[in-house]
Amino acid sequence: MGYTSDLEARLNSHNVLATKGFTVKYWPWILVYSEKFDSKKDALKLERELKSGRGREFIWKIIEQQGL
């Protein structure tokens, strides 16, 4: 989960360019949900919500519905 102005580049950096840490430990990363905002402030607000317990439940439901 996170904020980016270039989604394709961010996925590439996680799945191709990363060499260590959390990103590599849990790859390949796939996009299950995205949302576009007019302001960085609003995007970061949703990011905080998605990283909360309720937000993680929301993401897990999407993953289960997609059979991932």
Short mmCIF file of C-alpha atoms in Angstrom, two decimals:
data_model
loop_
_atom_site.label_atom_id
_atom_site.label_comp_id
_atom_site.label_asym_id
_atom_site.label_seq_id
_atom_site.Cartn_x
_atom_site.Cartn_y
_atom_site.Cartn_z
CA MET A 1 0.00 0.00 0.00
CA GLY A 2 1.25 3.39 -0.74
CA TYR A 3 1.12 6.64 -2.59
CA THR A 4 2.68 7.12 -6.03
CA SER A 5 2.32 9.40 -9.01
CA ASP A 6 3.48 6.58 -11.35
CA LEU A 7 1.81 3.25 -10.55
CA GLU A 8 3.54 1.27 -13.30
CA ALA A 9 6.98 2.45 -12.16
CA ARG A 10 6.19 1.61 -8.53
CA LEU A 11 5.16 -1.96 -9.39
CA ASN A 12 8.28 -2.31 -11.53
CA SER A 13 10.46 -1.09 -8.66
CA HIS A 14 8.86 -3.64 -6.31
CA ASN A 15 8.90 -6.62 -8.67
CA VAL A 16 12.03 -6.04 -10.78
CA LEU A 17 14.38 -3.51 -9.25
CA ALA A 18 14.17 -4.31 -5.53
CA THR A 19 17.00 -6.40 -4.10
CA LYS A 20 16.37 -6.70 -0.35
CA GLY A 21 13.98 -6.24 2.53
CA PHE A 22 10.22 -6.56 2.92
CA THR A 23 9.54 -5.81 -0.75
CA VAL A 24 11.62 -8.76 -2.00
CA LYS A 25 10.55 -11.12 0.78
CA TYR A 26 6.90 -10.95 -0.30
CA TRP A 27 7.12 -10.53 -4.08
CA PRO A 28 5.77 -10.76 -6.69
CA TRP A 29 3.46 -7.87 -5.88
CA ILE A 30 0.16 -7.65 -7.71
CA LEU A 31 -2.25 -4.76 -7.80
CA VAL A 32 -5.61 -5.61 -6.25
CA TYR A 33 -6.96 -2.11 -5.64
CA SER A 34 -6.15 1.41 -6.73
CA GLU A 35 -7.81 4.77 -6.50
CA LYS A 36 -6.91 8.11 -8.07
CA PHE A 37 -7.00 11.37 -6.11
CA ASP A 38 -6.69 15.03 -7.03
CA SER A 39 -4.44 15.74 -4.06
CA LYS A 40 -1.58 13.97 -2.31
CA LYS A 41 -3.21 14.84 1.03
CA ASP A 42 -6.35 12.85 0.16
CA ALA A 43 -4.30 9.92 -1.16
CA LEU A 44 -2.24 9.73 2.01
CA LYS A 45 -5.40 9.89 4.12
CA LEU A 46 -6.75 6.77 2.36
CA GLU A 47 -3.35 5.07 2.68
CA ARG A 48 -3.48 5.56 6.46
CA GLU A 49 -7.01 4.15 6.53
CA LEU A 50 -6.03 1.10 4.45
CA LYS A 51 -3.12 0.37 6.79
CA SER A 52 -5.49 0.29 9.77
CA GLY A 53 -7.17 -2.90 10.94
CA ARG A 54 -10.42 -2.07 9.14
CA GLY A 55 -8.54 -1.16 5.98
CA ARG A 56 -6.61 -4.42 5.98
CA GLU A 57 -9.90 -6.32 6.32
CA PHE A 58 -11.17 -4.42 3.26
CA ILE A 59 -8.07 -5.42 1.25
CA TRP A 60 -8.26 -9.07 2.37
CA LYS A 61 -11.90 -9.24 1.25
CA ILE A 62 -10.89 -7.98 -2.20
CA ILE A 63 -8.10 -10.58 -2.36
CA GLU A 64 -10.49 -13.38 -1.36
CA GLN A 65 -13.12 -12.25 -3.88
CA GLN A 66 -10.51 -12.33 -6.65
CA GLY A 67 -9.38 -15.79 -5.57
CA LEU A 68 -5.79 -14.69 -4.98
#
